[in-house]
XYZ file of C-alpha atoms in Angstrom:
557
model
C -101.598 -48.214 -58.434
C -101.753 -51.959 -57.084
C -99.524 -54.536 -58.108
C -101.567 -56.503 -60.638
C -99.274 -59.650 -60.180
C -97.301 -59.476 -63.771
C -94.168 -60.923 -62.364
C -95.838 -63.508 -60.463
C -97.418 -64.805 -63.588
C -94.008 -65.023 -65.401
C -92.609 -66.796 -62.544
C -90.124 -63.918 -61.219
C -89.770 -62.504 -58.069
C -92.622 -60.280 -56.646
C -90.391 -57.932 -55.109
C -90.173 -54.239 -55.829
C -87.856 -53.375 -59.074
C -86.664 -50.241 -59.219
C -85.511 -47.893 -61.617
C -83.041 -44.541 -60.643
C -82.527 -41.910 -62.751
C -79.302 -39.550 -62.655
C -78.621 -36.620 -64.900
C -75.335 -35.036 -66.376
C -73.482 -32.533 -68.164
C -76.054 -29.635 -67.283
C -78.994 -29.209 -65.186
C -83.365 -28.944 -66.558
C -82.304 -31.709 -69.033
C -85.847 -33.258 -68.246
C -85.127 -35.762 -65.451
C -88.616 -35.328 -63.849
C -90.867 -35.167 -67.165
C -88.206 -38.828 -67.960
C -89.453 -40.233 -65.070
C -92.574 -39.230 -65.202
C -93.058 -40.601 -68.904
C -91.429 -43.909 -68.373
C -93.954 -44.221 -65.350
C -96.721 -43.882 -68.208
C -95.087 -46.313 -70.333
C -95.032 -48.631 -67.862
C -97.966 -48.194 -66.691
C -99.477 -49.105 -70.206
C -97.857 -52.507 -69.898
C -100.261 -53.336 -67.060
C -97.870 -52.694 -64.281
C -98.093 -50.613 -60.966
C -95.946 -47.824 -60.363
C -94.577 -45.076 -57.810
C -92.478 -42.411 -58.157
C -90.095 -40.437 -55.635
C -87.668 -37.530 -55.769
C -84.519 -36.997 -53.817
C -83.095 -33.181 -53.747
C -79.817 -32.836 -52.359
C -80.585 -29.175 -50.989
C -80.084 -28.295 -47.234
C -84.047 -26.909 -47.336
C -86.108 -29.193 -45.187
C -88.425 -28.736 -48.268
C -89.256 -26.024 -50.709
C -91.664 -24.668 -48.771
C -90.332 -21.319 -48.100
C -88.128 -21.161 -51.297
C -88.951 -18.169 -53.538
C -90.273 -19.542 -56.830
C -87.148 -17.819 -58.775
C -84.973 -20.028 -56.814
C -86.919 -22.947 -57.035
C -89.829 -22.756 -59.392
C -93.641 -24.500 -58.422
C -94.256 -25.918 -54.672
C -96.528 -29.016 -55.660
C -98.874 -30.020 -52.459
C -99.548 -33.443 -51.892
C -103.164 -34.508 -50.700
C -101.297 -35.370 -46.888
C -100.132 -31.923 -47.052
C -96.496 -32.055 -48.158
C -94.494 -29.162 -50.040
C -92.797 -30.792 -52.641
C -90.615 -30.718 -55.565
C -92.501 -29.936 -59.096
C -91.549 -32.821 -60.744
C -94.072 -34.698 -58.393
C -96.861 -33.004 -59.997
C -95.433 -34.346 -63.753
C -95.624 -37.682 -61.556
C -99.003 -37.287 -60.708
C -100.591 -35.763 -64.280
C -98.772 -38.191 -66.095
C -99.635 -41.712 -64.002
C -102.456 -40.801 -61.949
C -100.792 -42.174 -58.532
C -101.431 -39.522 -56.181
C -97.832 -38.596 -54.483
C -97.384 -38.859 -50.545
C -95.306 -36.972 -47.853
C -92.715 -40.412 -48.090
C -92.188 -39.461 -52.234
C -89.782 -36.331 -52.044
C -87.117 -36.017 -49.071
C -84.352 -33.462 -48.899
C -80.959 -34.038 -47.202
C -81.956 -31.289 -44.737
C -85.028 -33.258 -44.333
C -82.399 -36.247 -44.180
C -79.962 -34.337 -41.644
C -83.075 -33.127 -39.356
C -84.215 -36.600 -38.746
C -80.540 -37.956 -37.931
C -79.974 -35.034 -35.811
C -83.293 -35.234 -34.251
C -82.316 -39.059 -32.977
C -78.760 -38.243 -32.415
C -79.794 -35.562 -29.643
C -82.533 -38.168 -27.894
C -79.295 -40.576 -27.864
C -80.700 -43.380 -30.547
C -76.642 -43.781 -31.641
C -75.894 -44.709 -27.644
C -72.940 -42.808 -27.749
C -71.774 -43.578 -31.242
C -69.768 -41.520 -33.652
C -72.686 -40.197 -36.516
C -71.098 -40.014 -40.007
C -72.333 -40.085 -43.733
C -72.160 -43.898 -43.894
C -73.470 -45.330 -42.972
C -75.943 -43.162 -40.772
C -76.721 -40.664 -43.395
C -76.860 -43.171 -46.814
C -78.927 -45.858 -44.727
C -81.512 -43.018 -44.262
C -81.570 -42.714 -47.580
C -81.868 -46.070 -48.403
C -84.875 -46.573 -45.814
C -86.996 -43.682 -47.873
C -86.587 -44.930 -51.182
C -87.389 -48.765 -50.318
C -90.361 -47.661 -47.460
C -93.773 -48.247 -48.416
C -93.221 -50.302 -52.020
C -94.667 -53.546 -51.540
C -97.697 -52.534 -53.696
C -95.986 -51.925 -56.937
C -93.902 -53.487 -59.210
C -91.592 -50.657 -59.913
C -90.439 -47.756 -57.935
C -88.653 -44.926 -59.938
C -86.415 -43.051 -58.111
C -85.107 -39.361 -59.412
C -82.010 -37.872 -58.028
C -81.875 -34.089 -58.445
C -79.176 -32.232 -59.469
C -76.526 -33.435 -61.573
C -73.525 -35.991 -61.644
C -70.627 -34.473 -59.233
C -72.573 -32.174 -57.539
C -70.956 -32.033 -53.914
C -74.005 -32.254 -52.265
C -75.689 -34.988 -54.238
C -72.626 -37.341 -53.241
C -74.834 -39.089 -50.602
C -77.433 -39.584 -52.628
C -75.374 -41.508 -55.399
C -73.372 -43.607 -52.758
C -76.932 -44.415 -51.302
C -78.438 -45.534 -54.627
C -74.820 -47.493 -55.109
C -75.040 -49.638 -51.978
C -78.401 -50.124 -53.272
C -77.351 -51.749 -56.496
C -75.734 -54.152 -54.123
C -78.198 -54.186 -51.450
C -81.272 -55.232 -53.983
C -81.414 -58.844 -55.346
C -80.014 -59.891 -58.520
C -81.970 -57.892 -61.262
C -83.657 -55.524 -59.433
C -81.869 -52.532 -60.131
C -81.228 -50.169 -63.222
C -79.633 -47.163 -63.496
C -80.649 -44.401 -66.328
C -78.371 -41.465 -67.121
C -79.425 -38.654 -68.919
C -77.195 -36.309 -70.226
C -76.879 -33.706 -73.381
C -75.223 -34.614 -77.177
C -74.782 -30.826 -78.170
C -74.182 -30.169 -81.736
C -71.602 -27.706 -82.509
C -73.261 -25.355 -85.494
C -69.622 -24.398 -86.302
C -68.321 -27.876 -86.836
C -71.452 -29.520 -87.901
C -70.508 -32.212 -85.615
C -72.288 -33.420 -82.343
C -69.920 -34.085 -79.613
C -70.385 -37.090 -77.473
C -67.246 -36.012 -75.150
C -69.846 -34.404 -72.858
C -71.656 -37.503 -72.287
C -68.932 -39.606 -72.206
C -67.566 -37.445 -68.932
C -70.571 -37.661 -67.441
C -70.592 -41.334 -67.322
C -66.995 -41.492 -66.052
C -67.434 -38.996 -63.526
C -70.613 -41.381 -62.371
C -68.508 -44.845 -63.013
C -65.827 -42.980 -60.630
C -68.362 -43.125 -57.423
C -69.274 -46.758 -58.421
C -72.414 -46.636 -60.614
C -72.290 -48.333 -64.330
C -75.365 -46.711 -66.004
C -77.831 -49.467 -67.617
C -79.249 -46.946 -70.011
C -78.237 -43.603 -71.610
C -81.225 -41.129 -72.462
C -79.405 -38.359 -74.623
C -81.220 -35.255 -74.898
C -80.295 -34.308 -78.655
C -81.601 -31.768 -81.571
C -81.766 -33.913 -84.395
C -81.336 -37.904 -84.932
C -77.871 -39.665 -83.517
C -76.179 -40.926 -86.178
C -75.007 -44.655 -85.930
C -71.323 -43.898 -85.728
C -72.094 -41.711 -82.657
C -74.336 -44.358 -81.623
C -71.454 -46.936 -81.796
C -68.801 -44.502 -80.033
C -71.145 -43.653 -77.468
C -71.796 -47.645 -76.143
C -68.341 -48.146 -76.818
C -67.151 -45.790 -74.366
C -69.457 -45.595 -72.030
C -69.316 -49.230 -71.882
C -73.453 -49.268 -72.112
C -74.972 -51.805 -75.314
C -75.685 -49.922 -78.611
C -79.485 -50.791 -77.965
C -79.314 -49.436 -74.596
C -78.668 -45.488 -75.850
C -81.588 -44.286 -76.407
C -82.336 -40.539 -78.400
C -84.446 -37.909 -76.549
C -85.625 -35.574 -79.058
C -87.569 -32.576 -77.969
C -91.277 -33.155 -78.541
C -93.651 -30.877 -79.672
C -96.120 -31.357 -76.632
C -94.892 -33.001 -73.105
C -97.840 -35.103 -73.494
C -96.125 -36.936 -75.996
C -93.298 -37.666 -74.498
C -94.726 -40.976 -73.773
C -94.848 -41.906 -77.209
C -91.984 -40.517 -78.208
C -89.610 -42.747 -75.814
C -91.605 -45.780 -76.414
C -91.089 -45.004 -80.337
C -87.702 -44.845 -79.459
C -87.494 -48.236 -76.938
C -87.044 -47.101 -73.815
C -89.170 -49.203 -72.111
C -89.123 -51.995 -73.730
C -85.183 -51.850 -72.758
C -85.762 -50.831 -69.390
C -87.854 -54.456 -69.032
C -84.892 -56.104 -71.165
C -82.133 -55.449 -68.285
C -84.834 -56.903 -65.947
C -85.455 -59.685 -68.036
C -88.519 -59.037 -69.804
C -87.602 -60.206 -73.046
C -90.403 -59.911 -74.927
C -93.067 -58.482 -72.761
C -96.411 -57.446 -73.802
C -97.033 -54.797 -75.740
C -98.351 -51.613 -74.372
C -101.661 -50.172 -74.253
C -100.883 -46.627 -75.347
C -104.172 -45.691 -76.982
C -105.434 -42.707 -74.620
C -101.752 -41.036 -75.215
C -102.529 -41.149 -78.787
C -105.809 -39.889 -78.292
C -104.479 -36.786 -76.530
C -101.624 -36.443 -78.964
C -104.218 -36.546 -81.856
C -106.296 -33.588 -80.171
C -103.293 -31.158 -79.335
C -102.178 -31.172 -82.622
C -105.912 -30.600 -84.112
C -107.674 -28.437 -81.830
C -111.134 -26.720 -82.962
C -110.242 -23.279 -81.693
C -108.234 -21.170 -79.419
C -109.164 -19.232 -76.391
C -106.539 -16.636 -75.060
C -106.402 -16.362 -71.171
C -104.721 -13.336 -69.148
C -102.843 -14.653 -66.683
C -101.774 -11.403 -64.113
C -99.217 -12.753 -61.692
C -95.957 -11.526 -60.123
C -93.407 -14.546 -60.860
C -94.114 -14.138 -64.637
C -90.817 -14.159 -65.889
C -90.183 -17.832 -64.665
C -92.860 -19.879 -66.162
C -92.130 -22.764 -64.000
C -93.686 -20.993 -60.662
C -96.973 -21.551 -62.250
C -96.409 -25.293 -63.393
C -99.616 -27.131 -62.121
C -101.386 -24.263 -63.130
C -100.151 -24.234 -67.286
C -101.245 -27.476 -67.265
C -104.600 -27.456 -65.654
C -105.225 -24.688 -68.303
C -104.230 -27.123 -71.250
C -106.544 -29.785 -69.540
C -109.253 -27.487 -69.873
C -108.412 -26.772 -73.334
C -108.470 -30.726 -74.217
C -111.588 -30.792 -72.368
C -112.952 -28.311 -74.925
C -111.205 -28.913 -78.030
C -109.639 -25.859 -77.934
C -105.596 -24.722 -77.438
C -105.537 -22.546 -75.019
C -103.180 -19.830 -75.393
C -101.499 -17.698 -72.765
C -100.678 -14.113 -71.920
C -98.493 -13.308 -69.061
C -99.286 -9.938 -67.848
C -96.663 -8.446 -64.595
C -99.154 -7.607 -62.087
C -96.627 -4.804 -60.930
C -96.841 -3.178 -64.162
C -101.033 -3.425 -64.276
C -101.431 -0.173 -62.644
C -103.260 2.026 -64.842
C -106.540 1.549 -66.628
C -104.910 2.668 -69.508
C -102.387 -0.235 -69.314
C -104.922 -2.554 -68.110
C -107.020 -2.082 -71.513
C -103.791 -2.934 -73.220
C -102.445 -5.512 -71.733
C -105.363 -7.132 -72.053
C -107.310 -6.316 -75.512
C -108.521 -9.696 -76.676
C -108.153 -11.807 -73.790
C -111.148 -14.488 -73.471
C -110.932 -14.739 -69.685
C -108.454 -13.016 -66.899
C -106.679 -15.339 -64.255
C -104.908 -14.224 -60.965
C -103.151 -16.783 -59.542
C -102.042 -17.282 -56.043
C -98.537 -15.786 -54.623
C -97.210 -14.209 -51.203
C -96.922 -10.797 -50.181
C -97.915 -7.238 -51.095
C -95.690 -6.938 -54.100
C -97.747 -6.870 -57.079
C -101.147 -6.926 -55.625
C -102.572 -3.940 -56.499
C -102.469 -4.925 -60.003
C -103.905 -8.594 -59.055
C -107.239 -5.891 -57.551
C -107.217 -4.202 -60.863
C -107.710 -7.175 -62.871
C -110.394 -8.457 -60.685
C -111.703 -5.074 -61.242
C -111.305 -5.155 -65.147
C -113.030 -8.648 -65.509
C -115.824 -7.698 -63.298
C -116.324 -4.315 -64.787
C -116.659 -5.994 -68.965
C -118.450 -9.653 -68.156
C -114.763 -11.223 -68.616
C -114.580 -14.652 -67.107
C -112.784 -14.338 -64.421
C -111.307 -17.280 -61.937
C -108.951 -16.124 -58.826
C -107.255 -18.919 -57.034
C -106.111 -18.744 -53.660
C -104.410 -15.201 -53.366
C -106.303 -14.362 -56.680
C -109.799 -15.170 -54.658
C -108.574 -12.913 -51.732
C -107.710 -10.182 -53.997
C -111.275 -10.418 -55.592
C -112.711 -9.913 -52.327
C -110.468 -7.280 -51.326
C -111.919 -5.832 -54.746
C -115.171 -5.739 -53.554
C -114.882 -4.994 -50.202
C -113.328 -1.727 -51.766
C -115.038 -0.972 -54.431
C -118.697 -2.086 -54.022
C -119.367 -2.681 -50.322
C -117.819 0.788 -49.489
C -115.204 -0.499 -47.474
C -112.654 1.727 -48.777
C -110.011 0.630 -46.134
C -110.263 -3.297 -46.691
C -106.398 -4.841 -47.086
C -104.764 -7.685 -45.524
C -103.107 -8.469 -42.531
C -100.255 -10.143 -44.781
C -99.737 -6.240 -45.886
C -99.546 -5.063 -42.038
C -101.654 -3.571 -39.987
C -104.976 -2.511 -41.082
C -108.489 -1.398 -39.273
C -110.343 -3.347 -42.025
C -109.051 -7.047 -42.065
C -111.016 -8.258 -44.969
C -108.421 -11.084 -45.301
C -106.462 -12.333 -42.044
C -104.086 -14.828 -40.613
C -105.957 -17.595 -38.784
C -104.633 -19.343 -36.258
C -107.335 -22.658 -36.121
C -108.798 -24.271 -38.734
C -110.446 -27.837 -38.515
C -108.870 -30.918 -40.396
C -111.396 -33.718 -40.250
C -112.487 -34.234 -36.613
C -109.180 -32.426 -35.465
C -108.499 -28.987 -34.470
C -105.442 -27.165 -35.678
C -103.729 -24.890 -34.405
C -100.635 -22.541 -35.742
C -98.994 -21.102 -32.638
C -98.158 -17.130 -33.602
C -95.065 -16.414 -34.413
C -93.761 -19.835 -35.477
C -92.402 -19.322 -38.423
C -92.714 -20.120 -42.010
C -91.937 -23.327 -42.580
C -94.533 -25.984 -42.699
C -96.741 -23.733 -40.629
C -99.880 -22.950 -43.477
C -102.841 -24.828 -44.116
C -101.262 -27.663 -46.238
C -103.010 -30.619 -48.411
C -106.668 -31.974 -48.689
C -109.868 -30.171 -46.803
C -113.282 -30.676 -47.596
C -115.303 -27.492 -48.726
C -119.278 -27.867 -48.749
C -121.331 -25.959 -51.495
C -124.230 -23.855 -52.210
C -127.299 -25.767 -53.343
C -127.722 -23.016 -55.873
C -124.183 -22.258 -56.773
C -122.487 -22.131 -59.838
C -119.404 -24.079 -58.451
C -122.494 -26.789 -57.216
C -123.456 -27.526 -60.856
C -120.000 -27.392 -62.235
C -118.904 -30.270 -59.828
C -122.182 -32.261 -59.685
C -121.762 -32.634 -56.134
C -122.950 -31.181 -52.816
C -119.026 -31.382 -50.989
C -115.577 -31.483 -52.465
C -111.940 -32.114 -51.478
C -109.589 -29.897 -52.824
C -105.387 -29.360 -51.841
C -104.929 -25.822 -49.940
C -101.744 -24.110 -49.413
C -101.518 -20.870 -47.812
C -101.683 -19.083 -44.526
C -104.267 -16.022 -45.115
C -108.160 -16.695 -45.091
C -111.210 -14.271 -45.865
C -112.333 -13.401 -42.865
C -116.079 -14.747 -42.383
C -116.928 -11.717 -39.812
C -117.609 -9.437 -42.977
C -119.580 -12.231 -45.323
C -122.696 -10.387 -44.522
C -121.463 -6.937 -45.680
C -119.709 -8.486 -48.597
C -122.973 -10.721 -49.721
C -125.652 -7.646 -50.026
C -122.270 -6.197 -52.320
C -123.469 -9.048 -54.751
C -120.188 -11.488 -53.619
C -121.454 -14.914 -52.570
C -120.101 -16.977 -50.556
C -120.323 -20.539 -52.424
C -118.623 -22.888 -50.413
C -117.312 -22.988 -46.837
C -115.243 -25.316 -44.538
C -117.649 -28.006 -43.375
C -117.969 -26.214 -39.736
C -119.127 -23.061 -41.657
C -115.977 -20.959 -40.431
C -113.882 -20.474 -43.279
C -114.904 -19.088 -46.894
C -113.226 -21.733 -49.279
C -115.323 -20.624 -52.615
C -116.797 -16.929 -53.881
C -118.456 -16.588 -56.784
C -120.896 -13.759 -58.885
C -124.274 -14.123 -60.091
C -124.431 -10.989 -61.471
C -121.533 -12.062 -63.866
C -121.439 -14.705 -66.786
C -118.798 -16.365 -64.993
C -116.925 -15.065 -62.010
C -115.584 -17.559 -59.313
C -112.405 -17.439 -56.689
C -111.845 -19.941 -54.562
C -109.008 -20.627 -51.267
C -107.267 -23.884 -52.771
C -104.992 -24.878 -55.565
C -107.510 -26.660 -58.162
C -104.722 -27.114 -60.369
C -103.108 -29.369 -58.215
C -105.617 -32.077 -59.100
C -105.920 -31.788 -62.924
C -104.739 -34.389 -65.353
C -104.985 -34.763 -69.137
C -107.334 -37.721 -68.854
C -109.189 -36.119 -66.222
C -109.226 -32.562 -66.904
C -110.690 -30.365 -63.251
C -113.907 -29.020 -63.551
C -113.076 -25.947 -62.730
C -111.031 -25.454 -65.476
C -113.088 -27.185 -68.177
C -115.811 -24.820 -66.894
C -113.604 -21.506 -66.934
C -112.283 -22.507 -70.720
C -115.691 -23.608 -71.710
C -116.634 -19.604 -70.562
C -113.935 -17.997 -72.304
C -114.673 -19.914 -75.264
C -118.344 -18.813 -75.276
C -116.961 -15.025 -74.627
C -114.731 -15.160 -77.564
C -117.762 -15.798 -79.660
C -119.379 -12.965 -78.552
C -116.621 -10.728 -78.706
């Protein structure tokens, strides 16, 4: 968002203020959803924000991270793979992220050991400072001059070993940055001890030592807490953390994370995030769309119930972007959506498959890597086709529909993967070239995994007479993409007379981006990662469409 020139009308300084936020204690305290929120809140005060991540893994990125180890990769629109918390970022402010918002210190060490070997140090010894914590320094303050803050999340928590560089970075920054233009938020956990009916600010307290011990004085305390902090705690807390009473501020868990926003400004976060800059008394905020969404989650019309058959089940967060998009579609609709994770390993029998899903409103198969677990992703293609379920496949859940058809009505009995091995029928392949733009790409073979798939924003141009046409208004859409396998276009002939259509293709016709049924109320798969580009104020119209069809199915039903 652009600087709207706030400061300059009060008279301060125009440059960049920025905010960095540390956690303690214990890890998925809610750093990213804290930034994220305070963004909002900011936001509603009329001032432009970005957001960026640091993650002190050796990964380059999270690219080729398993999702149990690491949860959601979020794709930016210039084709980065990216923490999640940059999609909570992006739903919550509507600033889309960049490639320059999330950097890893193996993204950190690669540069630096990229310029020591072309000799950039001429001869000079490399070390952590100030080589490695200048690098740092350089992301977070590139690329700012349009916003009046920049909030900067450090992953991981207080004393990790590898997130020392990171702190000492954001230290000499303190410094670095004029006067004023620098606060620190910690966020760490009050536990209450059941036995003792106490809660125990000791934890808390260490944390802020332990971060006071590499140099940094937290402005602001966000304590993640069950129930209310009682003013004696209060007191002790400031007193020994050395933080003002008014500056420890209560996170309570909130029933939706869409009203987180209004939660923490209930609470004063940002109106004391603006005090330590010296906003005194600052205009209030316009927070009337948060209440609007707050007042239609908690009274929704209806529920639909959607199937969702994927493989990383058991760890909800692999599917982030994708919850989400599903809830925007339910806002768009009036309607909670409710969600049933089905193993697609275990969906192998029709049996089980009438089971697992007796009064589902519409099926979902969701994208994911490898063989494992896609034979049940073909029998739940197979299951909405078969009873008029709506059904929407994205990415590897579109190139499991096709296999589906290819096998089961175009007689191609054979029709499998490459990504499997081997196989005489390659309905789905690995391709090489692709165009981007006016630019042809190429992925050399064999060149390994990381970075090497078809990554952020391509155009896709659509049917006259498609579904997917009328559900976007519009003749050609952009959408974020983020895998290495296409359908492959030599069998769309064989695959259209099977009653598949091919709805939308890459602008040079050579690559299948959208499949869809018109034999079937509603039945669509595309290549790309729709999710990616949903929002609560903006719901994608993919999604509002696919709800909108489940909702109509659970009438009939």
């Amino acid at each position: 968002m652009k600087r709207r020139g706030f400061f300059g009308k009060t008279g301060a300084s125009m440059a960049t203020r920025y905010v960095f936020i540390t956690g303690g204690v214990v890890s998925s305290l809610g750093k990213g959803l804290a930034s994220a929120a305070l963004g909002a809140l900011l936001q509603a005060r009329g001032f432009g924000v970005r957001l960026r991540k640091l993650d002190p893994y050796l990964n380059v990125d999270p690219g080729t991270m398993s999702p149990y180890q690491h949860g959601e990769v979020f794709v930016t629109e210039d084709g980065a793979e990216t923490d999640l918390d940059l999609g909570h970022y992006e739903r919550f402010t509507g600033v889309p992220a960049r490639k320059t918002d999330n950097i890893t210190t193996g993204r950190i060490y690669q540069t630096i050991i990229e310029r020591e070997r072309r000799g950039d140090f001429l001869g000079g010894t490399v070390q952590v400072i100030p080589h490695v914590t200048d690098a740092i320094k350089a992301f977070v303050r590139a690329d700012n001059d349009d916003v009046d803050f920049c909030l900067v999340e450090i992953g991981g928590t207080v004393g990790d070993i590898e997130g020392l560089p990171f702190f000492e970075a954001i230290r000499q920054l303190g410094n670095d940055l004029p006067h004023g233009h620098a606060v620190f938020i910690h966020l760490t956990l009050l536990p209450f001890i059941k036995s003792a009916g106490e809660m125990k600010t000791k934890p808390t307290q260490h944390s802020v030592k332990e971060l006071r011990s590499i140099g940094i004085q937290p402005d602001i305390l966000l304590c993640r807490c069950d129930r209310d902090i009682p003013k004696e705690e209060r007191r002790k807390i400031a007193l020994f953390c050395n933080v003002r009473e008014s500056s420890v501020i209560q996170a309570l868990d909130s029933e939706h994370i869409y009203e987180v926003p209004l939660d923490y400004h209930r609470e004063g976060l940002d109106l004391e995030v603006l005090r330590h800059f010296g906003f005194d008394n600052p205009a209030p905020p316009n927070l009337s769309r948060w209440r609007d969404i707050s007042q239609r989650l908690r009274n929704p019309d209806g529920q639909v119930t959607i199937g969702v058959v994927g493989k990383y089940t058991q760890l909800k967060d692999a599917y982030k972007s994708l919850i989400e998009a599903l809830a925007h579609g339910g806002l768009a609709n009036g309607v909670r959506v409710d969600l049933r994770w089905i193993e697609s390993d275990a969906f192998d029998n029709i049996a089980n498959n009438t089971e697992a899903m007796h009064g589902v409103h519409g099926v979902l198969v969701p994208g994911g890597f490898g063989e494992r677990g896609a034979a049940g992703k073909i029998k739940a293609v197979e299951f909405a086709r078969k009873r008029n379920v709506p059904f929407f496949g994205i990415c590897f859940g579109m190139q499991m529909a096709v296999i589906e058809a290819a096998r089961n009505l175009a007689g191609l009995a054979g029709a499998s993967s490459t990504e499997f091995g081997p196989t005489e029928t390659p309905i789905i392949t690995d391709m090489l070239e692709w165009v981007r733009g006016n630019e042809l790409e190429v992925r050399r073979p064999g060149a390994g995994l990381g970075g090497t798939m078809r990554l952020g924003n391509y155009d896709a141009v659509l049917g006259p007479d498609s579904r997917v046409a009328d559900i976007y208004a519009a003749p050609r859409v952009t959408e974020r993409h983020r895998h290495r396998f296409e359908v492959n276009p030599n069998y769309r002939q064989i695959l259209e007379r099977s009653g598949l259509y091919f709805s939308g293709m890459s602008p040079d016709g050579s690559l299948p981006e959208i499949v869809e049924r018109r034999d079937h109320p509603w039945f669509v798969g595309v290549q790309f990662h729709p999710e990616l580009r949903s929002r609560p104020f903006d719901p994608h119209p993919l999604f509002r469409s696919f709800i909108a069809a489940a909702l109509e199915h659970s009438r009939l039903m």
